[in-house]
Coordinates of C-alpha atoms in Angstrom, one line a residue:
Chain M
M10 CA 10.6 19.5 -18.7
K11 CA 14.1 21.9 -18.3
T12 CA 11.4 24.7 -16.1
V13 CA 10.3 21.3 -14.3
F14 CA 13.8 20.0 -13.8
T15 CA 15.1 23.5 -12.9
F16 CA 12.3 24.9 -10.5
S17 CA 12.4 20.5 -8.9
L18 CA 15.5 21.6 -7.8
M19 CA 14.4 24.5 -6.3
T20 CA 11.7 22.9 -4.2
L21 CA 13.7 20.1 -3.2
R22 CA 16.4 22.2 -1.6
M23 CA 14.3 24.7 -0.5
L24 CA 12.3 21.6 1.4
A25 CA 16.1 19.8 2.6
R26 CA 16.4 22.8 4.8
R27 CA 12.9 22.9 6.4
R28 CA 13.3 21.2 9.8
T29 CA 10.2 19.2 8.8
L30 CA 12.2 16.8 7.2
W31 CA 15.1 16.6 10.3
G32 CA 12.4 15.6 12.8
I33 CA 10.5 12.6 10.7
L34 CA 14.1 11.1 9.8
I35 CA 15.0 11.7 13.6
V36 CA 11.3 10.4 14.6
I37 CA 11.9 7.0 12.2
F38 CA 16.0 6.3 12.9
L39 CA 14.5 5.9 16.3
A40 CA 11.4 4.0 15.6
L41 CA 13.4 1.6 13.8
V42 CA 16.0 1.2 16.6
G43 CA 12.8 0.6 19.1
I44 CA 12.0 -2.6 16.9
S45 CA 15.6 -3.4 17.2
S46 CA 15.0 -3.8 20.7
V47 CA 12.2 -5.3 21.1
P48 CA 13.7 -8.9 22.5
S49 CA 11.2 -12.0 20.2
F50 CA 12.2 -14.6 22.6
D51 CA 13.7 -16.6 19.7
V52 CA 16.7 -16.5 18.0
G53 CA 15.1 -17.9 14.7
N54 CA 12.5 -15.2 14.6
Q55 CA 14.5 -11.9 15.4
G56 CA 15.6 -11.0 11.9
R57 CA 12.1 -11.6 10.7
F58 CA 10.7 -9.2 13.6
I59 CA 12.7 -6.6 12.8
L60 CA 12.3 -7.0 9.2
D61 CA 8.3 -6.9 9.9
F62 CA 8.1 -4.4 11.6
G63 CA 11.0 -1.7 9.5
L64 CA 9.9 -2.4 6.4
F65 CA 5.8 -1.4 8.4
G66 CA 7.8 1.6 9.8
I67 CA 9.0 2.9 6.9
E68 CA 6.4 2.8 4.8
V69 CA 4.3 4.9 7.9
G70 CA 7.5 6.7 7.3
A71 CA 6.6 7.4 4.4
L72 CA 3.2 9.0 5.2
L73 CA 4.5 11.2 7.1
L74 CA 7.1 13.1 5.3
A75 CA 4.8 13.5 2.1
L76 CA 2.3 14.6 4.8
G77 CA 5.4 17.0 6.4
L78 CA 7.1 17.7 3.3
A79 CA 3.9 18.5 1.0
S80 CA 0.5 19.6 2.7
N81 CA 2.1 22.9 2.9
L82 CA 3.3 23.3 -0.2
Y83 CA 1.4 25.0 -2.0
P84 CA -0.7 26.6 0.5
R85 CA 2.6 28.8 2.0
D86 CA 3.4 30.0 -1.7
R87 CA -0.1 31.0 -1.9
E88 CA -0.7 32.9 1.8
T89 CA 3.6 34.4 1.3
R90 CA 2.3 35.3 -2.5
S91 CA 4.7 33.7 -3.7
L92 CA 2.9 32.2 -6.2
M93 CA 1.8 35.0 -8.8
P94 CA 5.5 35.9 -9.8
L95 CA 6.2 32.2 -10.2
L96 CA 3.1 31.9 -12.1
A97 CA 2.9 34.6 -14.0
V98 CA 6.1 34.2 -16.5
P99 CA 8.6 31.9 -15.7
L100 CA 6.2 28.4 -14.8
A101 CA 2.3 27.1 -16.6
R102 CA 0.7 25.7 -14.2
W103 CA 1.3 22.0 -14.3
Q104 CA 4.6 22.9 -14.5
Y105 CA 4.8 24.8 -11.2
L106 CA 3.0 21.7 -9.4
L107 CA 5.1 19.1 -11.9
G108 CA 8.4 20.5 -9.9
R109 CA 6.9 20.7 -6.4
F110 CA 5.8 17.1 -6.6
F111 CA 9.2 16.2 -8.4
G112 CA 11.3 18.1 -5.7
A113 CA 9.5 16.8 -3.0
A114 CA 9.9 13.8 -4.4
L115 CA 13.4 13.5 -4.3
V116 CA 13.4 14.4 -1.0
Q117 CA 11.5 11.5 -0.2
A118 CA 13.0 8.7 -1.6
A119 CA 16.2 9.7 -0.5
A120 CA 14.7 9.9 3.2
L121 CA 13.0 6.6 2.7
I122 CA 16.8 5.0 1.6
V123 CA 18.8 6.2 4.0
T124 CA 16.3 4.6 6.7
C125 CA 16.4 0.9 4.5
L126 CA 20.2 1.8 4.7
G127 CA 19.3 2.5 8.8
L128 CA 17.4 -0.9 8.6
M129 CA 20.5 -2.4 6.7
L130 CA 23.1 -1.0 9.4
I131 CA 20.6 -2.6 12.2
L132 CA 20.8 -6.2 11.3
L133 CA 24.5 -5.9 10.3
F134 CA 24.5 -4.7 14.5
H135 CA 22.7 -7.7 15.5
E136 CA 24.5 -10.0 13.3
L137 CA 21.2 -11.4 11.1
P138 CA 21.1 -11.4 7.6
I139 CA 20.1 -8.7 5.1
P140 CA 17.2 -10.5 2.8
A141 CA 18.2 -9.6 -0.8
D142 CA 14.7 -8.2 -2.2
L143 CA 15.3 -5.6 1.0
L144 CA 16.5 -3.3 -1.4
P145 CA 13.3 -3.4 -3.6
A146 CA 11.3 -3.8 -1.0
T147 CA 11.9 -0.1 0.2
L148 CA 10.8 1.3 -4.2
L149 CA 8.1 -0.2 -3.7
I150 CA 7.4 1.2 -0.6
I151 CA 9.3 4.6 -2.6
V152 CA 6.3 4.3 -5.5
E153 CA 4.0 4.4 -2.6
G154 CA 5.1 7.7 -0.6
W155 CA 5.5 8.9 -3.8
F156 CA 1.5 8.0 -4.5
L157 CA 0.7 9.6 -1.5
L158 CA 2.9 12.4 -2.2
S159 CA 0.4 12.8 -5.0
T160 CA -2.4 12.7 -2.8
V161 CA -1.6 15.1 -0.4
F162 CA -1.5 17.6 -3.7
F163 CA -4.4 16.7 -4.2
F164 CA -6.4 17.2 -1.0
S165 CA -4.4 20.6 -1.3
F166 CA -6.3 22.0 -2.9
I167 CA -9.4 21.7 -1.3
A168 CA -8.9 21.8 1.8
S169 CA -6.6 23.0 4.7
P170 CA -3.2 21.9 6.0
P171 CA -4.3 20.4 8.8
L172 CA -6.7 18.6 7.3
N173 CA -4.5 17.7 4.4
W174 CA -2.6 15.9 7.8
P175 CA -6.7 13.0 8.8
L176 CA -7.9 13.4 4.9
T177 CA -4.6 11.4 4.0
T178 CA -4.1 9.4 6.5
M179 CA -7.4 8.2 5.9
L180 CA -7.2 7.3 2.0
F181 CA -3.7 5.4 3.3
V182 CA -5.8 3.5 5.5
V183 CA -8.7 2.3 3.2
S184 CA -6.6 1.5 1.1
Q185 CA -5.1 -1.1 2.7
M186 CA -8.5 -3.2 2.8
S187 CA -9.4 -5.7 0.5
V188 CA -13.2 -4.7 -0.9
S189 CA -14.8 -7.1 0.7
E190 CA -13.0 -5.5 4.6
F191 CA -14.2 -2.3 3.0
V192 CA -17.8 -3.7 1.7
G193 CA -17.9 -4.9 5.5
I194 CA -17.7 -0.9 6.4
M195 CA -21.2 -0.6 5.1
P196 CA -22.8 -3.9 4.3
S197 CA -25.9 -2.4 3.6
A198 CA -25.1 -0.5 0.4
P199 CA -22.9 -3.0 -1.2
G200 CA -23.1 -2.2 -4.8
F201 CA -22.4 1.9 -3.8
M202 CA -19.1 0.2 -1.9
R203 CA -17.8 -1.6 -4.3
F204 CA -17.7 1.2 -6.9
V205 CA -16.2 3.8 -4.9
R206 CA -13.6 1.1 -3.3
L207 CA -12.7 1.1 -7.8
L208 CA -11.4 4.9 -7.2
L209 CA -9.0 3.8 -4.0
P210 CA -5.6 2.0 -4.9
H211 CA -5.1 -0.9 -4.3
A212 CA -2.2 -0.2 -1.1
D213 CA -1.2 -4.1 -0.7
V214 CA 0.1 -4.1 -4.1
F215 CA 2.9 -2.8 -2.1
H216 CA 3.5 -5.3 0.7
I217 CA 6.4 -7.4 0.6
K218 CA 7.2 -7.5 4.0
D219 CA 6.1 -11.3 4.2
P220 CA 7.8 -13.1 2.0
I221 CA 11.0 -10.7 3.0
A222 CA 10.8 -12.1 6.8
H223 CA 9.7 -15.9 5.7
G224 CA 12.5 -15.6 2.7
F225 CA 10.1 -16.4 0.4
E226 CA 11.1 -15.9 -3.8
I227 CA 9.3 -13.0 -5.6
E228 CA 9.0 -12.6 -9.1
P229 CA 11.1 -9.9 -10.8
V230 CA 8.1 -8.5 -13.2
Y231 CA 5.8 -8.4 -10.3
F232 CA 8.0 -5.0 -9.0
I233 CA 8.0 -3.8 -12.1
I234 CA 4.3 -4.4 -12.2
A235 CA 3.0 -3.2 -9.1
I236 CA 6.0 0.3 -9.4
F237 CA 4.1 0.4 -13.1
Y238 CA 0.6 0.5 -11.8
G239 CA 1.5 2.5 -8.3
L240 CA 3.3 4.9 -10.9
C241 CA -0.2 5.8 -12.9
Y242 CA -1.6 6.1 -10.1
A243 CA -0.1 9.1 -8.6
A244 CA -0.7 9.8 -12.9
F245 CA -4.4 10.3 -11.6
M246 CA -4.3 11.8 -8.9
L247 CA -1.6 14.7 -10.4
S248 CA -3.9 15.2 -13.0
L249 CA -6.9 15.5 -10.9
A250 CA -4.7 17.6 -8.5
L251 CA -3.8 19.7 -11.7
A252 CA -8.0 19.7 -13.3
L253 CA -8.6 21.4 -9.6
F254 CA -5.9 24.3 -10.0
R255 CA -6.3 25.4 -13.2
G256 CA -10.0 26.3 -12.4
R257 CA -9.0 28.2 -9.2
D258 CA -8.2 31.7 -9.4
I259 CA -5.1 33.3 -7.4
K260 CA -5.9 36.8 -7.2
Chain O
M21 CA -20.0 24.0 -22.3
R22 CA -18.1 25.3 -19.7
W23 CA -15.0 24.1 -17.2
T24 CA -16.1 22.5 -13.3
F25 CA -14.5 20.1 -12.1
A26 CA -17.3 18.2 -11.3
T27 CA -18.4 18.2 -15.4
G28 CA -15.1 17.8 -16.5
T29 CA -13.3 15.5 -13.9
I30 CA -15.8 13.1 -11.7
I31 CA -18.0 12.1 -14.9
P32 CA -15.0 10.9 -17.3
V33 CA -13.8 10.0 -14.3
F34 CA -17.1 7.7 -13.4
A35 CA -17.8 6.9 -16.8
L36 CA -14.5 5.2 -17.4
L37 CA -14.0 2.9 -14.3
V38 CA -18.2 1.4 -14.2
L39 CA -16.9 0.4 -18.0
S40 CA -17.2 -3.4 -18.3
A41 CA -13.6 -3.5 -18.9
C42 CA -12.6 -1.9 -15.5
S43 CA -15.3 -2.7 -12.5
T44 CA -13.8 -6.2 -12.0
D45 CA -12.8 -6.1 -8.7
Y46 CA -9.2 -8.2 -8.4
D47 CA -10.0 -9.3 -4.0
V48 CA -7.9 -12.2 -3.9
T49 CA -10.6 -14.3 -2.7
E50 CA -13.3 -13.6 -5.0
V51 CA -10.8 -14.7 -8.6
A52 CA -8.3 -17.1 -7.8
P53 CA -9.2 -19.7 -9.4
A54 CA -9.8 -23.2 -6.8
E55 CA -6.9 -24.6 -7.3
H56 CA -5.3 -20.9 -5.3
L57 CA -7.5 -21.5 -2.5
V58 CA -6.9 -24.7 0.0
T59 CA -10.6 -24.2 1.7
D60 CA -10.1 -27.9 4.0
E61 CA -7.9 -27.1 7.4
H62 CA -8.1 -31.2 7.3
A63 CA -6.9 -31.7 4.2
G64 CA -4.3 -34.4 4.4
H65 CA -5.3 -36.7 7.5
D66 CA -8.2 -38.0 10.0
H67 CA -9.6 -37.8 13.4
A68 CA -11.2 -40.5 14.8
P69 CA -14.3 -39.3 16.9
G70 CA -13.5 -36.9 19.4
E71 CA -10.3 -36.3 18.3
P72 CA -8.8 -32.9 18.2
C73 CA -6.4 -31.5 15.4
Y74 CA -3.3 -30.3 17.1
E75 CA -2.4 -28.7 13.2
T76 CA -5.4 -26.3 13.7
D77 CA -6.3 -25.9 17.1
I78 CA -10.2 -27.8 16.5
E79 CA -10.3 -29.3 19.9
S80 CA -13.5 -31.3 20.3
E81 CA -17.0 -30.3 21.2
Q82 CA -17.1 -33.5 24.2
P83 CA -16.2 -32.6 27.7
L84 CA -13.4 -33.1 29.6
T85 CA -11.9 -33.8 32.7
G86 CA -9.0 -32.4 33.8
E87 CA -6.8 -35.7 33.0
E88 CA -7.7 -35.6 29.7
T89 CA -6.6 -32.6 29.7
T90 CA -3.5 -32.4 30.7
S91 CA -3.0 -35.9 28.4
I92 CA -3.8 -33.8 25.6
D93 CA -2.2 -30.3 26.1
E94 CA 1.5 -32.9 25.8
E95 CA 0.5 -34.6 23.4
R96 CA -0.6 -31.6 21.9
E97 CA 3.2 -30.3 22.4
A98 CA 5.0 -33.5 21.1
A99 CA 2.2 -33.2 17.7
H100 CA 3.2 -29.9 17.5
A101 CA 7.7 -30.4 18.1
G102 CA 7.4 -33.1 15.2
H103 CA 5.2 -30.7 13.1
A104 CA 6.3 -31.1 9.1
H105 CA 5.0 -30.4 5.4
D106 CA 6.7 -31.4 2.8
E107 CA 8.9 -29.2 1.3
G108 CA 5.8 -26.2 -1.3
D109 CA 3.1 -28.3 0.9
R110 CA 1.5 -24.9 3.2
N111 CA 0.8 -24.2 6.2
H112 CA -2.7 -24.8 8.3
G113 CA -3.7 -21.5 8.6
T114 CA -1.6 -19.5 6.2
Q115 CA -4.6 -17.9 3.7
W116 CA -4.3 -15.3 3.7
F117 CA -0.6 -14.7 3.0
F118 CA -1.0 -16.2 -0.2
N119 CA -4.2 -13.2 -0.5
Q120 CA -1.7 -11.3 -1.0
P121 CA -0.7 -10.0 -4.9
W122 CA 2.8 -10.7 -4.7
A123 CA 1.4 -14.5 -4.6
A124 CA -1.7 -15.3 -7.0
P125 CA -0.6 -14.2 -10.2
F126 CA -3.3 -14.4 -11.9
I127 CA -4.5 -10.6 -10.9
W128 CA -1.0 -9.4 -12.2
G129 CA -3.2 -8.4 -15.4
K130 CA -5.6 -6.8 -13.9
L131 CA -3.2 -4.9 -11.7
V132 CA -1.7 -3.8 -15.7
R133 CA -5.5 -2.9 -17.0
D134 CA -6.6 -1.2 -14.3
S135 CA -2.6 0.5 -15.0
L136 CA -3.4 2.1 -18.2
V137 CA -6.9 2.7 -17.4
F138 CA -5.2 5.3 -15.4
L139 CA -3.2 6.5 -17.2
A140 CA -6.1 6.9 -19.9
L141 CA -7.6 8.7 -17.2
A142 CA -4.8 11.5 -16.4
V143 CA -3.5 12.2 -20.1
G144 CA -7.4 12.5 -21.2
I145 CA -7.8 14.8 -18.0
F146 CA -4.7 16.8 -19.1
F147 CA -5.5 17.8 -22.4
A148 CA -9.3 18.2 -21.1
T149 CA -8.2 21.0 -18.4
R150 CA -5.3 22.2 -21.1
K151 CA -7.2 24.9 -23.6
R152 CA -9.2 26.7 -19.5
S153 CA -5.5 26.7 -18.3
K154 CA -5.1 30.3 -16.8
R155 CA -1.3 31.9 -16.3

């Protein structure tokens, strides 16, 4: 695991130098500032409005970060021919994949925590209270971001980066749908649609912005279950990506 | 047998997912106990025939004159202004809010079950594809 750790730090340093990360962060901050400047015409609801849309903005930011950070990693390594020397001696394929994933996951988590702090600053600026569950809510979005990251890695082995973006975005949208909503896309084949839905994650597990905005308390055990679910699904997607990568002839 | 993506990954994944333990969907409205679902929006209050329901915005089907409409608007504003529920009671039209996973503890066990299935699949796929790994 020391090899994976070292390689993930190399990935982290490489990603931190890229302008993509900083560009996406600026976009998220601009969106948060824009959201906070929209009046809700009701002093009591302004906090709810900022929290609700702010957390949604951070969630979309997690999607952008996953795509911006990871969609180009493997294709670029292959294109620049830096993949072959890496796999020739120091790294096994699973170590390469995990190193790249952990490096990108750390950068993504740090970026999302920074955006959460930005949301807190905006709430303070408007003299609104900061809910205690805001950080745990961000933690769930980070886990959702890691799932998206693993999905991006999976698609990067079967599709080019320009195709990776719409595929991952489509999966992101579809995974927000309930079973009945998903079956409603093709009501003529309910059995088939339910079967396909089984393979997709339930992204609503990570959504707790509504209870936070309305002052509901969430049981701590739910956070543990949701995080466990997200990590297991990310591991599943990574294993599929690894299966593809191991079957790939790299020359 | 030569390992391919189809034989080594897709078939075991599909086989595991169609096992009876995994095939139960957990769309909250489908698996929720009766006490979780509040379907009767008129519960707790009665109306005279033709009287609009101020709390659910369901209006009578009888045509209204201009004066009646104004009167009903005023009454509606008054009803909303004094609209209150006992602590812990759900407001009308908020079933969607309580159909989210955080508010439905009866699906948490299913979430754990699915997590374990996906984890087992991940470990299985990792070891199943290990032998043919290329450096």
